[in-house]
Amino acid sequence: MEIKTIHQLEKQAYKKSHAELARIGFALFFLVLVLGFSFATSGGVPNNLFLAVATVFGAYMAMNIGANDVANNVGPAVGSKALTMGGAIVIAMIFEAGGAFIAGGDVVSTIKKGIIDINGFGQDADSFIWAMMAALLAAALWLNMATFARAPVSTTHSIVGGVMGAGIAAAGFTIVDWGTMGAIASSWVISPLIGGLIAAVFLFAIKKTIIFRDDKVTASIKWVPIYVSIMAWAFVTYLVLKGLKQIWPQLLAFGNEWLFFNFEITSKPSFINAAAMGLLVAVIVFFLVKKAVKNRLPTLKNDRDSINVLFTIPLIFAAALLSFAHGANDVANAIGPLAAIHDAVMTGGISAKAGIPVWVMAVGAFGIALGLALYGPRLIRTVGGEITELDQMRAFSIAMAAAITVIIASQLGLPVSTTHVAIGGVFGVGFLREWMDEAVRLEEEIRQDKLEIKDEKRLLSALRSELNTLQVKKTKTVDDYQRITELYRAIDEEKAALKKAKKTLKKEKKILYVKRDMIKKIITAWLITVPAAAVLSACLFYMIKGIVG
């Protein structure tokens, strides 16, 4: 039997090692392909070696974004069983790449978030190129380590730390805009708190209006269309503000030319424009969902599982739209520095904004999709099930929090991280479950504890009574002495068992819904992301400078 078990373990290890080698092989093939293409298209250009190596770094960064950051978009849907792992990966790959290509834009800021002053480099294009290369590689390496540790971190904060560290190494501490860095640091607190609060509010509302009602089916007919239409409003608004801002003028021009509208062409959508479009879609969605829920009446039962099913389709749309918006926005974390290097190599100068060649965008888009396919499941499982248990309603609330928080933050000018928002939402629904069940659980536990204490006291009293009877007995037999010994041992064992049971109960109460170890690990990773990426980037800058300088 033991030999068979060992054989099975060896077989599983063999399969895992081969799967890991296959993943590494696909990743290396992509990097070699990118390297070869860069060389082939930039032959004869001075510093084309830097561009080729930077392209590999950008591709590596894009794969790590796919492996780590995308989990926040689809993890809750997978954890709630609304999507399978394979289905989530396919949807996310398509919409991440689509968002990058369609709405990624053709111009990108070369310095992410304006955290360093580009004038600090003067006209030293070489130092600028080295700094951007170091920033890309440092951010990618940090994301790789975080993914390996199953810690979802902000890719934006990773590249911010990388650019800051390389900038300081190249031109000193004065190059950094410390006010901007302070605002970014504040998002470590703002993002998860707002995300957690909004997710908890929506889950609380769903429970109060549907789950806690006696007639859940009737309540769902009334309330599910309302919640889903609110979600539609939030996501369309979010998508317009964050996902379509790069191609907004082209969309308005298309509407004016082909749909005979008379829109004023603006550079980016206003909140009013986005909210109006969201409201229009929300009204349509309300009636469609109401009809769909009524059509499902014959199959609906008056229980939580049936109500959960009603949120499955909205969750799939949420995962797709979040992935599209993420691809449109966060692809810049990989291709922004790469576009800056490309511009510096081609022009010999340093620009605050740089055009994005199609092939550079392709590196970012396909890199994110490939990284997600190869290594995304690791973080998807963490976000979807290793922090707290999720069902469709909880995952729906997290998706709502992600969209609404970004909308609120963008209007208030607050810096937020979508990663921190999503994970904050997971924490929020977990802690809400603990809080809402606390009263019922405590009442039941108090009742059980009282019964247990009463039984223990009765048993201890009986044992002690018997012990006293034997002890006062004047003439004791050998059996009496053996029984006295047994009674002492039984009393001690009962006390120890009772103490252990209470200690175990106390420990289980603390970790019942939200795993505290995961909270500690994730928050620690968040706090050290910027400084870790910065230190790593500074070291890489000095290394690159020492090799080629």
mmCIF file of N, CA, C and O in Angstrom, residues 379-428:
data_model
loop_
_atom_site.group_PDB
_atom_site.id
_atom_site.type_symbol
_atom_site.label_atom_id
_atom_site.label_comp_id
_atom_site.label_asym_id
_atom_site.label_seq_id
_atom_site.Cartn_x
_atom_site.Cartn_y
_atom_site.Cartn_z
ATOM 1 N N LEU A 379 -3.153 32.900 -8.822
ATOM 2 C CA LEU A 379 -3.733 34.042 -8.097
ATOM 3 C C LEU A 379 -5.258 34.037 -8.171
ATOM 4 O O LEU A 379 -5.932 34.536 -7.271
ATOM 5 N N ILE A 380 -5.814 33.493 -9.250
ATOM 6 C CA ILE A 380 -7.274 33.419 -9.354
ATOM 7 C C ILE A 380 -7.834 32.585 -8.202
ATOM 8 O O ILE A 380 -8.843 32.936 -7.589
ATOM 9 N N ARG A 381 -7.168 31.483 -7.881
ATOM 10 C CA ARG A 381 -7.613 30.647 -6.757
ATOM 11 C C ARG A 381 -7.478 31.395 -5.433
ATOM 12 O O ARG A 381 -8.336 31.280 -4.551
ATOM 13 N N THR A 382 -6.405 32.153 -5.290
ATOM 14 C CA THR A 382 -6.206 32.908 -4.055
ATOM 15 C C THR A 382 -7.317 33.931 -3.850
ATOM 16 O O THR A 382 -7.941 33.992 -2.792
ATOM 17 N N VAL A 383 -7.565 34.743 -4.888
ATOM 18 C CA VAL A 383 -8.584 35.788 -4.780
ATOM 19 C C VAL A 383 -9.977 35.183 -4.666
ATOM 20 O O VAL A 383 -10.823 35.669 -3.914
ATOM 21 N N GLY A 384 -10.218 34.084 -5.391
ATOM 22 C CA GLY A 384 -11.556 33.521 -5.448
ATOM 23 C C GLY A 384 -11.951 32.644 -4.277
ATOM 24 O O GLY A 384 -13.152 32.498 -4.007
ATOM 25 N N GLY A 385 -10.972 32.073 -3.560
ATOM 26 C CA GLY A 385 -11.382 31.158 -2.517
ATOM 27 C C GLY A 385 -10.503 31.039 -1.300
ATOM 28 O O GLY A 385 -10.902 30.423 -0.306
ATOM 29 N N GLU A 386 -9.301 31.598 -1.337
ATOM 30 C CA GLU A 386 -8.385 31.397 -0.219
ATOM 31 C C GLU A 386 -8.435 32.510 0.819
ATOM 32 O O GLU A 386 -7.752 32.425 1.838
ATOM 33 N N ILE A 387 -9.185 33.569 0.545
ATOM 34 C CA ILE A 387 -9.336 34.648 1.529
ATOM 35 C C ILE A 387 -10.625 34.456 2.317
ATOM 36 O O ILE A 387 -10.639 34.482 3.541
ATOM 37 N N THR A 388 -11.709 34.274 1.595
ATOM 38 C CA THR A 388 -12.997 33.959 2.217
ATOM 39 C C THR A 388 -13.843 33.206 1.198
ATOM 40 O O THR A 388 -13.583 33.265 -0.015
ATOM 41 N N GLU A 389 -14.825 32.483 1.666
ATOM 42 C CA GLU A 389 -15.683 31.708 0.768
ATOM 43 C C GLU A 389 -16.638 32.646 0.037
ATOM 44 O O GLU A 389 -17.268 33.512 0.649
ATOM 45 N N LEU A 390 -16.737 32.466 -1.283
ATOM 46 C CA LEU A 390 -17.574 33.353 -2.092
ATOM 47 C C LEU A 390 -18.688 32.571 -2.773
ATOM 48 O O LEU A 390 -18.502 31.433 -3.174
ATOM 49 N N ASP A 391 -19.856 33.195 -2.869
ATOM 50 C CA ASP A 391 -20.907 32.713 -3.746
ATOM 51 C C ASP A 391 -21.227 33.836 -4.725
ATOM 52 O O ASP A 391 -20.567 34.875 -4.736
ATOM 53 N N GLN A 392 -22.246 33.639 -5.577
ATOM 54 C CA GLN A 392 -22.513 34.619 -6.625
ATOM 55 C C GLN A 392 -22.890 35.989 -6.074
ATOM 56 O O GLN A 392 -22.491 37.018 -6.622
ATOM 57 N N MET A 393 -23.672 36.019 -5.003
ATOM 58 C CA MET A 393 -24.079 37.311 -4.432
ATOM 59 C C MET A 393 -22.882 38.089 -3.889
ATOM 60 O O MET A 393 -22.765 39.294 -4.076
ATOM 61 N N ARG A 394 -22.000 37.375 -3.212
ATOM 62 C CA ARG A 394 -20.808 38.038 -2.659
ATOM 63 C C ARG A 394 -19.895 38.510 -3.782
ATOM 64 O O ARG A 394 -19.366 39.620 -3.736
ATOM 65 N N ALA A 395 -19.703 37.668 -4.795
ATOM 66 C CA ALA A 395 -18.858 38.055 -5.927
ATOM 67 C C ALA A 395 -19.463 39.230 -6.688
ATOM 68 O O ALA A 395 -18.748 40.127 -7.156
ATOM 69 N N PHE A 396 -20.790 39.238 -6.805
ATOM 70 C CA PHE A 396 -21.496 40.357 -7.446
ATOM 71 C C PHE A 396 -21.212 41.657 -6.690
ATOM 72 O O PHE A 396 -20.947 42.706 -7.294
ATOM 73 N N SER A 397 -21.253 41.603 -5.381
ATOM 74 C CA SER A 397 -21.004 42.788 -4.558
ATOM 75 C C SER A 397 -19.569 43.281 -4.727
ATOM 76 O O SER A 397 -19.314 44.496 -4.759
ATOM 77 N N ILE A 398 -18.625 42.366 -4.859
ATOM 78 C CA ILE A 398 -17.221 42.748 -5.071
ATOM 79 C C ILE A 398 -17.046 43.435 -6.423
ATOM 80 O O ILE A 398 -16.346 44.448 -6.536
ATOM 81 N N ALA A 399 -17.688 42.882 -7.455
ATOM 82 C CA ALA A 399 -17.597 43.497 -8.786
ATOM 83 C C ALA A 399 -18.206 44.896 -8.776
ATOM 84 O O ALA A 399 -17.667 45.826 -9.389
ATOM 85 N N MET A 400 -19.326 45.045 -8.090
ATOM 86 C CA MET A 400 -19.944 46.363 -7.971
ATOM 87 C C MET A 400 -18.987 47.342 -7.299
ATOM 88 O O MET A 400 -18.844 48.494 -7.708
ATOM 89 N N ALA A 401 -18.343 46.878 -6.235
ATOM 90 C CA ALA A 401 -17.416 47.743 -5.500
ATOM 91 C C ALA A 401 -16.275 48.206 -6.387
ATOM 92 O O ALA A 401 -15.857 49.370 -6.330
ATOM 93 N N ALA A 402 -15.755 47.298 -7.218
ATOM 94 C CA ALA A 402 -14.642 47.648 -8.097
ATOM 95 C C ALA A 402 -15.019 48.778 -9.048
ATOM 96 O O ALA A 402 -14.266 49.745 -9.224
ATOM 97 N N ALA A 403 -16.197 48.659 -9.661
ATOM 98 C CA ALA A 403 -16.621 49.677 -10.635
ATOM 99 C C ALA A 403 -16.966 50.999 -9.958
ATOM 100 O O ALA A 403 -16.506 52.068 -10.372
ATOM 101 N N ILE A 404 -17.762 50.942 -8.899
ATOM 102 C CA ILE A 404 -18.232 52.175 -8.255
ATOM 103 C C ILE A 404 -17.080 52.921 -7.577
ATOM 104 O O ILE A 404 -17.011 54.151 -7.625
ATOM 105 N N THR A 405 -16.156 52.191 -6.968
ATOM 106 C CA THR A 405 -15.034 52.856 -6.292
ATOM 107 C C THR A 405 -14.181 53.637 -7.282
ATOM 108 O O THR A 405 -13.769 54.774 -7.016
ATOM 109 N N VAL A 406 -13.905 53.034 -8.435
ATOM 110 C CA VAL A 406 -13.091 53.729 -9.440
ATOM 111 C C VAL A 406 -13.814 54.977 -9.945
ATOM 112 O O VAL A 406 -13.200 56.026 -10.159
ATOM 113 N N ILE A 407 -15.130 54.868 -10.121
ATOM 114 C CA ILE A 407 -15.904 56.038 -10.577
ATOM 115 C C ILE A 407 -15.827 57.158 -9.541
ATOM 116 O O ILE A 407 -15.538 58.321 -9.868
ATOM 117 N N ILE A 408 -16.085 56.818 -8.280
ATOM 118 C CA ILE A 408 -16.054 57.829 -7.210
ATOM 119 C C ILE A 408 -14.665 58.449 -7.108
ATOM 120 O O ILE A 408 -14.519 59.678 -7.027
ATOM 121 N N ALA A 409 -13.656 57.605 -7.123
ATOM 122 C CA ALA A 409 -12.289 58.096 -6.958
ATOM 123 C C ALA A 409 -11.873 59.002 -8.107
ATOM 124 O O ALA A 409 -11.209 60.024 -7.898
ATOM 125 N N SER A 410 -12.261 58.638 -9.332
ATOM 126 C CA SER A 410 -11.870 59.455 -10.482
ATOM 127 C C SER A 410 -12.510 60.833 -10.428
ATOM 128 O O SER A 410 -11.919 61.825 -10.858
ATOM 129 N N GLN A 411 -13.725 60.921 -9.869
ATOM 130 C CA GLN A 411 -14.391 62.216 -9.774
ATOM 131 C C GLN A 411 -13.858 63.059 -8.628
ATOM 132 O O GLN A 411 -13.848 64.284 -8.704
ATOM 133 N N LEU A 412 -13.392 62.405 -7.571
ATOM 134 C CA LEU A 412 -12.852 63.135 -6.422
ATOM 135 C C LEU A 412 -11.349 63.371 -6.538
ATOM 136 O O LEU A 412 -10.753 64.031 -5.683
ATOM 137 N N GLY A 413 -10.744 62.805 -7.567
ATOM 138 C CA GLY A 413 -9.312 62.955 -7.732
ATOM 139 C C GLY A 413 -8.507 62.132 -6.748
ATOM 140 O O GLY A 413 -7.348 62.440 -6.464
ATOM 141 N N LEU A 414 -9.110 61.064 -6.214
ATOM 142 C CA LEU A 414 -8.412 60.202 -5.255
ATOM 143 C C LEU A 414 -7.663 59.108 -5.997
ATOM 144 O O LEU A 414 -8.204 58.489 -6.914
ATOM 145 N N PRO A 415 -6.417 58.856 -5.609
ATOM 146 C CA PRO A 415 -5.678 57.767 -6.248
ATOM 147 C C PRO A 415 -6.125 56.420 -5.681
ATOM 148 O O PRO A 415 -6.159 56.233 -4.472
ATOM 149 N N VAL A 416 -6.519 55.508 -6.532
ATOM 150 C CA VAL A 416 -6.915 54.189 -6.065
ATOM 151 C C VAL A 416 -6.246 53.126 -6.926
ATOM 152 O O VAL A 416 -5.893 53.361 -8.074
ATOM 153 N N SER A 417 -6.080 51.972 -6.341
ATOM 154 C CA SER A 417 -5.561 50.811 -7.060
ATOM 155 C C SER A 417 -6.695 49.822 -7.233
ATOM 156 O O SER A 417 -7.354 49.444 -6.263
ATOM 157 N N THR A 418 -6.951 49.397 -8.478
ATOM 158 C CA THR A 418 -8.039 48.445 -8.712
ATOM 159 C C THR A 418 -7.771 47.121 -8.005
ATOM 160 O O THR A 418 -8.706 46.444 -7.563
ATOM 161 N N THR A 419 -6.485 46.761 -7.889
ATOM 162 C CA THR A 419 -6.137 45.547 -7.142
ATOM 163 C C THR A 419 -6.574 45.678 -5.690
ATOM 164 O O THR A 419 -7.220 44.788 -5.127
ATOM 165 N N HIS A 420 -6.218 46.794 -5.071
ATOM 166 C CA HIS A 420 -6.559 47.006 -3.667
ATOM 167 C C HIS A 420 -8.073 47.106 -3.485
ATOM 168 O O HIS A 420 -8.607 46.646 -2.470
ATOM 169 N N VAL A 421 -8.753 47.694 -4.452
ATOM 170 C CA VAL A 421 -10.215 47.802 -4.368
ATOM 171 C C VAL A 421 -10.853 46.415 -4.379
ATOM 172 O O VAL A 421 -11.716 46.097 -3.554
ATOM 173 N N ALA A 422 -10.425 45.582 -5.330
ATOM 174 C CA ALA A 422 -11.018 44.254 -5.454
ATOM 175 C C ALA A 422 -10.743 43.399 -4.219
ATOM 176 O O ALA A 422 -11.653 42.743 -3.688
ATOM 177 N N ILE A 423 -9.499 43.408 -3.745
ATOM 178 C CA ILE A 423 -9.168 42.611 -2.562
ATOM 179 C C ILE A 423 -9.863 43.192 -1.335
ATOM 180 O O ILE A 423 -10.334 42.454 -0.459
ATOM 181 N N GLY A 424 -9.958 44.527 -1.271
ATOM 182 C CA GLY A 424 -10.718 45.150 -0.190
ATOM 183 C C GLY A 424 -12.168 44.707 -0.211
ATOM 184 O O GLY A 424 -12.783 44.493 0.842
ATOM 185 N N GLY A 425 -12.732 44.555 -1.423
ATOM 186 C CA GLY A 425 -14.097 44.059 -1.548
ATOM 187 C C GLY A 425 -14.248 42.645 -1.015
ATOM 188 O O GLY A 425 -15.246 42.313 -0.360
ATOM 189 N N VAL A 426 -13.256 41.795 -1.298
ATOM 190 C CA VAL A 426 -13.281 40.428 -0.776
ATOM 191 C C VAL A 426 -13.247 40.451 0.754
ATOM 192 O O VAL A 426 -14.013 39.743 1.427
ATOM 193 N N PHE A 427 -12.356 41.285 1.309
ATOM 194 C CA PHE A 427 -12.304 41.419 2.767
ATOM 195 C C PHE A 427 -13.638 41.931 3.311
ATOM 196 O O PHE A 427 -14.127 41.470 4.342
ATOM 197 N N GLY A 428 -14.210 42.903 2.594
ATOM 198 C CA GLY A 428 -15.445 43.526 3.059
ATOM 199 C C GLY A 428 -16.587 42.540 3.188
ATOM 200 O O GLY A 428 -17.293 42.517 4.208
#
